[in-house]
Every structure is written in structure tokens, then in C-alpha cells.
mmCIF file of N, CA and C in Angstrom:
data_model
loop_
_atom_site.group_PDB
_atom_site.id
_atom_site.type_symbol
_atom_site.label_atom_id
_atom_site.label_comp_id
_atom_site.label_asym_id
_atom_site.label_seq_id
_atom_site.Cartn_x
_atom_site.Cartn_y
_atom_site.Cartn_z
ATOM 1 N N GLN J 20 93.168 86.890 123.763
ATOM 2 C CA GLN J 20 93.143 85.943 122.667
ATOM 3 C C GLN J 20 92.766 86.649 121.372
ATOM 4 N N VAL J 21 93.292 86.136 120.266
ATOM 5 C CA VAL J 21 93.022 86.663 118.939
ATOM 6 C C VAL J 21 92.488 85.537 118.075
ATOM 7 N N GLN J 22 91.492 85.853 117.279
ATOM 8 C CA GLN J 22 90.927 84.894 116.351
ATOM 9 C C GLN J 22 91.112 85.380 114.922
ATOM 10 N N LEU J 23 91.444 84.460 114.024
ATOM 11 C CA LEU J 23 91.541 84.741 112.604
ATOM 12 C C LEU J 23 90.470 83.922 111.898
ATOM 13 N N VAL J 24 89.583 84.589 111.193
ATOM 14 C CA VAL J 24 88.479 83.930 110.515
ATOM 15 C C VAL J 24 88.676 84.066 109.013
ATOM 16 N N GLU J 25 88.795 82.924 108.341
ATOM 17 C CA GLU J 25 89.062 82.877 106.914
ATOM 18 C C GLU J 25 87.790 82.572 106.136
ATOM 19 N N SER J 26 87.765 83.026 104.894
ATOM 20 C CA SER J 26 86.673 82.712 103.993
ATOM 21 C C SER J 26 87.164 82.810 102.559
ATOM 22 N N GLY J 27 86.416 82.222 101.641
ATOM 23 C CA GLY J 27 86.688 82.363 100.224
ATOM 24 C C GLY J 27 87.239 81.142 99.523
ATOM 25 N N GLY J 28 87.573 80.100 100.267
ATOM 26 C CA GLY J 28 88.066 78.894 99.636
ATOM 27 C C GLY J 28 86.973 78.150 98.901
ATOM 28 N N GLY J 29 87.384 77.169 98.112
ATOM 29 C CA GLY J 29 86.420 76.377 97.372
ATOM 30 C C GLY J 29 87.054 75.633 96.225
ATOM 31 N N LEU J 30 86.198 75.153 95.340
ATOM 32 C CA LEU J 30 86.607 74.393 94.165
ATOM 33 C C LEU J 30 86.562 75.294 92.943
ATOM 34 N N VAL J 31 87.630 75.269 92.155
ATOM 35 C CA VAL J 31 87.707 76.112 90.975
ATOM 36 C C VAL J 31 88.416 75.356 89.861
ATOM 37 N N LEU J 32 88.066 75.670 88.628
ATOM 38 C CA LEU J 32 88.717 75.062 87.472
ATOM 39 C C LEU J 32 90.109 75.642 87.259
ATOM 40 N N PRO J 33 91.018 74.865 86.670
ATOM 41 C CA PRO J 33 92.313 75.434 86.308
ATOM 42 C C PRO J 33 92.148 76.696 85.467
ATOM 43 N N GLY J 34 92.954 77.701 85.780
ATOM 44 C CA GLY J 34 92.853 78.984 85.118
ATOM 45 C C GLY J 34 91.892 79.950 85.778
ATOM 46 N N GLY J 35 91.122 79.472 86.730
ATOM 47 C CA GLY J 35 90.158 80.305 87.410
ATOM 48 C C GLY J 35 90.765 81.137 88.520
ATOM 49 N N SER J 36 89.885 81.822 89.253
ATOM 50 C CA SER J 36 90.315 82.740 90.299
ATOM 51 C C SER J 36 89.508 82.537 91.570
ATOM 52 N N LEU J 37 90.136 82.830 92.688
ATOM 53 C CA LEU J 37 89.487 82.881 93.985
ATOM 54 C C LEU J 37 90.071 84.040 94.768
ATOM 55 N N ARG J 38 89.288 84.557 95.699
ATOM 56 C CA ARG J 38 89.774 85.576 96.614
ATOM 57 C C ARG J 38 89.538 85.125 98.046
ATOM 58 N N LEU J 39 90.619 84.979 98.792
ATOM 59 C CA LEU J 39 90.549 84.606 100.193
ATOM 60 C C LEU J 39 90.546 85.852 101.061
ATOM 61 N N SER J 40 89.809 85.781 102.158
ATOM 62 C CA SER J 40 89.765 86.862 103.128
ATOM 63 C C SER J 40 90.054 86.312 104.513
ATOM 64 N N CYS J 41 90.673 87.125 105.348
ATOM 65 C CA CYS J 41 90.948 86.748 106.726
ATOM 66 C C CYS J 41 90.824 87.983 107.601
ATOM 67 N N ALA J 42 89.937 87.917 108.570
ATOM 68 C CA ALA J 42 89.719 89.022 109.497
ATOM 69 C C ALA J 42 90.183 88.629 110.887
ATOM 70 N N ALA J 43 91.017 89.463 111.482
ATOM 71 C CA ALA J 43 91.502 89.241 112.834
ATOM 72 C C ALA J 43 90.677 90.047 113.826
ATOM 73 N N SER J 44 90.404 89.446 114.972
ATOM 74 C CA SER J 44 89.662 90.135 116.017
ATOM 75 C C SER J 44 90.148 89.653 117.377
ATOM 76 N N GLY J 45 89.858 90.438 118.408
ATOM 77 C CA GLY J 45 90.236 90.068 119.755
ATOM 78 C C GLY J 45 91.161 91.084 120.392
ATOM 79 N N SER J 46 92.110 90.584 121.166
ATOM 80 C CA SER J 46 92.986 91.430 121.967
ATOM 81 C C SER J 46 94.146 91.949 121.124
ATOM 82 N N ILE J 47 93.837 92.884 120.238
ATOM 83 C CA ILE J 47 94.797 93.380 119.261
ATOM 84 C C ILE J 47 95.159 94.824 119.555
ATOM 85 N N SER J 48 96.445 95.054 119.738
ATOM 86 C CA SER J 48 96.964 96.407 119.755
ATOM 87 C C SER J 48 97.364 96.840 118.353
ATOM 88 N N SER J 49 98.124 95.996 117.674
ATOM 89 C CA SER J 49 98.518 96.232 116.297
ATOM 90 C C SER J 49 98.948 94.907 115.695
ATOM 91 N N ILE J 50 99.054 94.885 114.367
ATOM 92 C CA ILE J 50 99.503 93.703 113.652
ATOM 93 C C ILE J 50 100.691 94.083 112.784
ATOM 94 N N ASN J 51 101.775 93.331 112.944
ATOM 95 C CA ASN J 51 102.947 93.557 112.108
ATOM 96 C C ASN J 51 102.754 92.828 110.777
ATOM 97 N N ALA J 52 103.245 91.609 110.692
ATOM 98 C CA ALA J 52 103.070 90.826 109.477
ATOM 99 C C ALA J 52 101.698 90.161 109.463
ATOM 100 N N MET J 53 101.114 90.048 108.296
ATOM 101 C CA MET J 53 99.871 89.337 108.106
ATOM 102 C C MET J 53 99.909 88.707 106.723
ATOM 103 N N GLY J 54 99.544 87.437 106.635
ATOM 104 C CA GLY J 54 99.633 86.804 105.328
ATOM 105 C C GLY J 54 99.065 85.411 105.287
ATOM 106 N N TRP J 55 99.566 84.641 104.318
ATOM 107 C CA TRP J 55 99.004 83.339 104.015
ATOM 108 C C TRP J 55 100.088 82.292 103.847
ATOM 109 N N TYR J 56 99.844 81.127 104.418
ATOM 110 C CA TYR J 56 100.627 79.928 104.191
ATOM 111 C C TYR J 56 99.710 78.870 103.596
ATOM 112 N N ARG J 57 100.304 77.831 103.030
ATOM 113 C CA ARG J 57 99.504 76.729 102.533
ATOM 114 C C ARG J 57 100.229 75.413 102.744
ATOM 115 N N GLN J 58 99.452 74.345 102.794
ATOM 116 C CA GLN J 58 100.005 73.008 102.930
ATOM 117 C C GLN J 58 99.245 72.065 102.010
ATOM 118 N N ALA J 59 99.963 71.513 101.051
ATOM 119 C CA ALA J 59 99.403 70.553 100.113
ATOM 120 C C ALA J 59 99.642 69.140 100.629
ATOM 121 N N PRO J 60 98.853 68.170 100.161
ATOM 122 C CA PRO J 60 99.052 66.788 100.601
ATOM 123 C C PRO J 60 100.481 66.322 100.349
ATOM 124 N N GLY J 61 101.106 65.764 101.376
ATOM 125 C CA GLY J 61 102.445 65.238 101.260
ATOM 126 C C GLY J 61 103.551 66.265 101.235
ATOM 127 N N LYS J 62 103.229 67.526 101.452
ATOM 128 C CA LYS J 62 104.228 68.585 101.410
ATOM 129 C C LYS J 62 104.229 69.377 102.713
ATOM 130 N N GLU J 63 105.329 70.073 102.951
ATOM 131 C CA GLU J 63 105.441 70.921 104.126
ATOM 132 C C GLU J 63 104.656 72.212 103.933
ATOM 133 N N ARG J 64 104.269 72.811 105.051
ATOM 134 C CA ARG J 64 103.624 74.111 104.987
ATOM 135 C C ARG J 64 104.616 75.142 104.453
ATOM 136 N N GLU J 65 104.151 75.984 103.539
ATOM 137 C CA GLU J 65 105.018 76.968 102.916
ATOM 138 C C GLU J 65 104.372 78.343 102.918
ATOM 139 N N LEU J 66 105.216 79.352 102.947
ATOM 140 C CA LEU J 66 104.748 80.721 102.818
ATOM 141 C C LEU J 66 104.224 80.952 101.410
ATOM 142 N N VAL J 67 103.050 81.556 101.319
ATOM 143 C CA VAL J 67 102.486 81.963 100.040
ATOM 144 C C VAL J 67 102.743 83.447 99.810
ATOM 145 N N ALA J 68 102.312 84.259 100.748
ATOM 146 C CA ALA J 68 102.486 85.702 100.646
ATOM 147 C C ALA J 68 102.356 86.315 102.027
ATOM 148 N N VAL J 69 103.079 87.388 102.262
ATOM 149 C CA VAL J 69 102.994 88.104 103.527
ATOM 150 C C VAL J 69 103.096 89.592 103.250
ATOM 151 N N LYS J 70 102.366 90.370 104.034
ATOM 152 C CA LYS J 70 102.365 91.812 103.863
ATOM 153 C C LYS J 70 102.514 92.480 105.221
ATOM 154 N N MET J 71 103.405 93.466 105.286
ATOM 155 C CA MET J 71 103.635 94.209 106.511
ATOM 156 C C MET J 71 102.685 95.393 106.598
ATOM 157 N N THR J 72 102.546 95.917 107.813
ATOM 158 C CA THR J 72 101.678 97.073 108.019
ATOM 159 C C THR J 72 102.094 98.241 107.137
ATOM 160 N N GLY J 73 103.406 98.424 106.976
ATOM 161 C CA GLY J 73 103.905 99.521 106.171
ATOM 162 C C GLY J 73 103.674 99.379 104.683
ATOM 163 N N GLY J 74 103.292 98.190 104.226
ATOM 164 C CA GLY J 74 102.938 98.004 102.835
ATOM 165 C C GLY J 74 103.817 97.059 102.043
ATOM 166 N N SER J 75 104.998 96.732 102.539
ATOM 167 C CA SER J 75 105.863 95.830 101.798
ATOM 168 C C SER J 75 105.281 94.424 101.800
ATOM 169 N N ALA J 76 105.595 93.662 100.757
ATOM 170 C CA ALA J 76 105.067 92.315 100.616
ATOM 171 C C ALA J 76 106.092 91.421 99.951
ATOM 172 N N ASN J 77 105.998 90.133 100.215
ATOM 173 C CA ASN J 77 106.781 89.170 99.471
ATOM 174 C C ASN J 77 105.950 87.938 99.190
ATOM 175 N N TYR J 78 106.350 87.208 98.143
ATOM 176 C CA TYR J 78 105.587 86.078 97.639
ATOM 177 C C TYR J 78 106.491 84.887 97.408
ATOM 178 N N ALA J 79 105.921 83.701 97.507
ATOM 179 C CA ALA J 79 106.610 82.516 97.044
ATOM 180 C C ALA J 79 106.820 82.611 95.538
ATOM 181 N N ASP J 80 107.966 82.095 95.073
ATOM 182 C CA ASP J 80 108.244 82.146 93.643
ATOM 183 C C ASP J 80 107.153 81.469 92.818
ATOM 184 N N SER J 81 106.552 80.430 93.367
ATOM 185 C CA SER J 81 105.565 79.662 92.633
ATOM 186 C C SER J 81 104.273 80.426 92.368
ATOM 187 N N VAL J 82 104.013 81.490 93.122
ATOM 188 C CA VAL J 82 102.774 82.252 92.949
ATOM 189 C C VAL J 82 103.014 83.662 92.450
ATOM 190 N N LYS J 83 104.253 84.071 92.360
ATOM 191 C CA LYS J 83 104.573 85.430 91.953
ATOM 192 C C LYS J 83 104.010 85.712 90.560
ATOM 193 N N GLY J 84 103.343 86.836 90.435
ATOM 194 C CA GLY J 84 102.717 87.201 89.179
ATOM 195 C C GLY J 84 101.299 86.713 89.024
ATOM 196 N N ARG J 85 100.868 85.789 89.864
ATOM 197 C CA ARG J 85 99.510 85.257 89.799
ATOM 198 C C ARG J 85 98.671 85.646 91.017
ATOM 199 N N PHE J 86 99.311 85.733 92.180
ATOM 200 C CA PHE J 86 98.609 86.054 93.419
ATOM 201 C C PHE J 86 98.954 87.470 93.851
ATOM 202 N N THR J 87 98.002 88.134 94.490
ATOM 203 C CA THR J 87 98.215 89.464 95.028
ATOM 204 C C THR J 87 97.678 89.528 96.451
ATOM 205 N N ILE J 88 98.522 89.965 97.379
ATOM 206 C CA ILE J 88 98.098 90.121 98.761
ATOM 207 C C ILE J 88 97.798 91.596 99.028
ATOM 208 N N SER J 89 96.769 91.848 99.807
ATOM 209 C CA SER J 89 96.422 93.205 100.191
ATOM 210 C C SER J 89 95.912 93.205 101.626
ATOM 211 N N ARG J 90 95.937 94.384 102.243
ATOM 212 C CA ARG J 90 95.482 94.514 103.622
ATOM 213 C C ARG J 90 94.627 95.748 103.797
ATOM 214 N N ASP J 91 93.645 95.622 104.663
ATOM 215 C CA ASP J 91 92.899 96.754 105.167
ATOM 216 C C ASP J 91 93.243 96.843 106.652
ATOM 217 N N ASN J 92 94.196 97.693 106.983
ATOM 218 C CA ASN J 92 94.696 97.744 108.352
ATOM 219 C C ASN J 92 93.629 98.208 109.344
ATOM 220 N N ALA J 93 92.743 99.089 108.906
ATOM 221 C CA ALA J 93 91.691 99.577 109.784
ATOM 222 C C ALA J 93 90.741 98.465 110.195
ATOM 223 N N LYS J 94 90.583 97.458 109.333
ATOM 224 C CA LYS J 94 89.699 96.334 109.613
ATOM 225 C C LYS J 94 90.446 95.085 110.056
ATOM 226 N N ASN J 95 91.764 95.171 110.195
ATOM 227 C CA ASN J 95 92.588 94.012 110.548
ATOM 228 C C ASN J 95 92.291 92.821 109.643
ATOM 229 N N THR J 96 92.219 93.100 108.361
ATOM 230 C CA THR J 96 91.839 92.097 107.384
ATOM 231 C C THR J 96 92.898 91.994 106.292
ATOM 232 N N VAL J 97 93.185 90.773 105.865
ATOM 233 C CA VAL J 97 94.105 90.518 104.772
ATOM 234 C C VAL J 97 93.380 89.712 103.702
ATOM 235 N N TYR J 98 93.727 89.976 102.451
ATOM 236 C CA TYR J 98 93.116 89.307 101.314
ATOM 237 C C TYR J 98 94.193 88.657 100.457
ATOM 238 N N LEU J 99 93.818 87.615 99.755
ATOM 239 C CA LEU J 99 94.687 86.999 98.780
ATOM 240 C C LEU J 99 93.896 86.774 97.503
ATOM 241 N N GLN J 100 94.191 87.566 96.488
ATOM 242 C CA GLN J 100 93.589 87.390 95.179
ATOM 243 C C GLN J 100 94.423 86.380 94.406
ATOM 244 N N MET J 101 93.809 85.280 94.020
ATOM 245 C CA MET J 101 94.499 84.195 93.344
ATOM 246 C C MET J 101 93.949 84.063 91.934
ATOM 247 N N ASN J 102 94.792 84.330 90.954
ATOM 248 C CA ASN J 102 94.424 84.233 89.555
ATOM 249 C C ASN J 102 95.232 83.144 88.865
ATOM 250 N N SER J 103 94.760 82.726 87.697
ATOM 251 C CA SER J 103 95.442 81.703 86.901
ATOM 252 C C SER J 103 95.789 80.491 87.735
ATOM 253 N N LEU J 104 94.819 80.009 88.475
ATOM 254 C CA LEU J 104 95.063 78.913 89.407
ATOM 255 C C LEU J 104 95.429 77.626 88.676
ATOM 256 N N LYS J 105 96.331 76.885 89.293
ATOM 257 C CA LYS J 105 96.829 75.626 88.766
ATOM 258 C C LYS J 105 96.499 74.496 89.732
ATOM 259 N N PRO J 106 96.430 73.267 89.242
ATOM 260 C CA PRO J 106 96.186 72.143 90.153
ATOM 261 C C PRO J 106 97.182 72.084 91.304
ATOM 262 N N GLU J 107 98.428 72.475 91.065
ATOM 263 C CA GLU J 107 99.421 72.446 92.126
ATOM 264 C C GLU J 107 99.201 73.501 93.206
ATOM 265 N N ASP J 108 98.249 74.410 92.999
ATOM 266 C CA ASP J 108 97.862 75.346 94.045
ATOM 267 C C ASP J 108 96.911 74.719 95.056
ATOM 268 N N THR J 109 96.436 73.527 94.775
ATOM 269 C CA THR J 109 95.525 72.846 95.681
ATOM 270 C C THR J 109 96.191 72.623 97.031
ATOM 271 N N ALA J 110 95.561 73.116 98.086
ATOM 272 C CA ALA J 110 96.133 73.040 99.424
ATOM 273 C C ALA J 110 95.135 73.597 100.423
ATOM 274 N N VAL J 111 95.435 73.385 101.691
ATOM 275 C CA VAL J 111 94.756 74.115 102.747
ATOM 276 C C VAL J 111 95.523 75.407 102.965
ATOM 277 N N TYR J 112 94.825 76.516 102.887
ATOM 278 C CA TYR J 112 95.436 77.827 103.042
ATOM 279 C C TYR J 112 95.151 78.356 104.445
ATOM 280 N N TYR J 113 96.215 78.787 105.122
ATOM 281 C CA TYR J 113 96.130 79.253 106.496
ATOM 282 C C TYR J 113 96.481 80.727 106.586
ATOM 283 N N CYS J 114 95.626 81.476 107.212
ATOM 284 C CA CYS J 114 95.918 82.870 107.507
ATOM 285 C C CYS J 114 96.869 82.947 108.697
ATOM 286 N N TYR J 115 97.782 83.907 108.643
ATOM 287 C CA TYR J 115 98.776 84.113 109.692
ATOM 288 C C TYR J 115 98.819 85.588 110.062
ATOM 289 N N ALA J 116 98.978 85.854 111.350
ATOM 290 C CA ALA J 116 99.152 87.230 111.796
ATOM 291 C C ALA J 116 100.105 87.287 112.968
ATOM 292 N N ASP J 117 101.011 88.243 112.931
ATOM 293 C CA ASP J 117 101.937 88.530 114.019
ATOM 294 C C ASP J 117 101.357 89.726 114.764
ATOM 295 N N VAL J 118 100.777 89.457 115.931
ATOM 296 C CA VAL J 118 99.922 90.419 116.615
ATOM 297 C C VAL J 118 100.583 90.920 117.893
ATOM 298 N N VAL J 119 100.528 92.222 118.109
ATOM 299 C CA VAL J 119 100.899 92.798 119.398
ATOM 300 C C VAL J 119 99.667 92.757 120.278
ATOM 301 N N ASP J 120 99.737 91.998 121.347
ATOM 302 C CA ASP J 120 98.595 91.818 122.221
ATOM 303 C C ASP J 120 98.255 93.115 122.947
ATOM 304 N N LEU J 121 96.970 93.398 123.038
ATOM 305 C CA LEU J 121 96.505 94.631 123.653
ATOM 306 C C LEU J 121 96.897 94.722 125.125
ATOM 307 N N LEU J 122 96.904 93.596 125.817
ATOM 308 C CA LEU J 122 97.160 93.595 127.250
ATOM 309 C C LEU J 122 98.639 93.426 127.590
ATOM 310 N N THR J 123 99.311 92.488 126.934
ATOM 311 C CA THR J 123 100.697 92.192 127.258
ATOM 312 C C THR J 123 101.691 93.044 126.489
ATOM 313 N N ARG J 124 101.264 93.613 125.387
ATOM 314 C CA ARG J 124 102.125 94.394 124.493
ATOM 315 C C ARG J 124 103.257 93.560 123.907
ATOM 316 N N LYS J 125 103.076 92.251 123.850
ATOM 317 C CA LYS J 125 104.050 91.341 123.266
ATOM 318 C C LYS J 125 103.534 90.791 121.945
ATOM 319 N N TYR J 126 104.466 90.452 121.054
ATOM 320 C CA TYR J 126 104.103 89.820 119.797
ATOM 321 C C TYR J 126 103.769 88.349 120.026
ATOM 322 N N ASN J 127 102.701 87.907 119.400
ATOM 323 C CA ASN J 127 102.322 86.506 119.364
ATOM 324 C C ASN J 127 101.865 86.137 117.959
ATOM 325 N N ASP J 128 102.162 84.908 117.566
ATOM 326 C CA ASP J 128 101.729 84.397 116.270
ATOM 327 C C ASP J 128 100.366 83.741 116.400
ATOM 328 N N TYR J 129 99.484 84.039 115.450
ATOM 329 C CA TYR J 129 98.161 83.433 115.415
ATOM 330 C C TYR J 129 97.903 82.861 114.038
ATOM 331 N N TRP J 130 97.115 81.793 114.016
ATOM 332 C CA TRP J 130 96.788 81.081 112.792
ATOM 333 C C TRP J 130 95.291 80.902 112.659
ATOM 334 N N GLY J 131 94.815 81.000 111.437
ATOM 335 C CA GLY J 131 93.439 80.659 111.151
ATOM 336 C C GLY J 131 93.246 79.160 111.118
ATOM 337 N N GLN J 132 92.002 78.747 110.983
ATOM 338 C CA GLN J 132 91.666 77.325 110.996
ATOM 339 C C GLN J 132 92.005 76.631 109.684
ATOM 340 N N GLY J 133 92.251 77.387 108.648
ATOM 341 C CA GLY J 133 92.539 76.855 107.333
ATOM 342 C C GLY J 133 91.300 76.787 106.462
ATOM 343 N N THR J 134 91.478 77.075 105.187
ATOM 344 C CA THR J 134 90.394 76.962 104.220
ATOM 345 C C THR J 134 90.905 76.202 103.001
ATOM 346 N N GLN J 135 90.114 75.250 102.533
ATOM 347 C CA GLN J 135 90.526 74.382 101.440
ATOM 348 C C GLN J 135 90.362 75.086 100.101
ATOM 349 N N VAL J 136 91.417 75.049 99.305
ATOM 350 C CA VAL J 136 91.374 75.495 97.915
ATOM 351 C C VAL J 136 91.692 74.294 97.039
ATOM 352 N N THR J 137 90.771 73.949 96.160
ATOM 353 C CA THR J 137 90.956 72.823 95.263
ATOM 354 C C THR J 137 90.839 73.301 93.826
ATOM 355 N N VAL J 138 91.878 73.056 93.045
ATOM 356 C CA VAL J 138 91.909 73.433 91.635
ATOM 357 C C VAL J 138 91.909 72.139 90.831
ATOM 358 N N SER J 139 90.813 71.867 90.168
ATOM 359 C CA SER J 139 90.653 70.586 89.492
ATOM 360 C C SER J 139 89.635 70.701 88.375
ATOM 361 N N SER J 140 89.856 69.938 87.324
ATOM 362 C CA SER J 140 88.906 69.832 86.234
ATOM 363 C C SER J 140 88.017 68.608 86.379
#
């Protein structure tokens, strides 16, 4: 089993910044993709940003230029630096990891519990 533990969510004013962190632990051989999704009230869950082990990354158009994803592969940790936050960024943010299991050597998808980000004045 693999666990993803998120931190860094909270309440912030429009234009402010937050940094989310997610650390993976457990039966991990390696991690391919690691990133963040979000789900706002009344909307479908959407990709925010994802980063591969090799370093490539992609972002949702709505956050491009404002959010930056980074990884510390040695610590199995992914970060999301969120700047110039807008009310429409308000959502539950979920960490995601595509993990090669240490025992089975198969890829499995894992999700964090979600952390609330609220952007409001």
C-alpha cells in the first residue's frame, strides 16, 4: 500500500500565494507521474499540474504562468507553488501519483485525501 499525505492548504486572499506539499510513502519502487488535481463545487475534477520523474511537466491552461510544480524524487515528494490566486482557484486539491509497487512491480494510481484551498476576500 502507498499513502499520499498532503499539506499546505488553507484560506488566502485573492492575489495571495500558497504552497502545497505531498509526500508519498509505503510500498514504492518508483514513481512515474506525480501531480495535482482539483475539484471545485459543481465542477468535475480536473488536472492542475503533473510532473514526470524525468522532469517534464504540464499545466492546465487556467493555471499556466501562476502555478509551478516541482518534485524531490529522493523524498517522493511533489510541491505546487500557487501564486496570484483567484477565487476560481477555490477547490479541494488532490495529490496524485502513478506508483510502481515494490512487491508487484506494477503501476497503480494513488490519491491523497485532498486539501481545501479557499481564495476569498
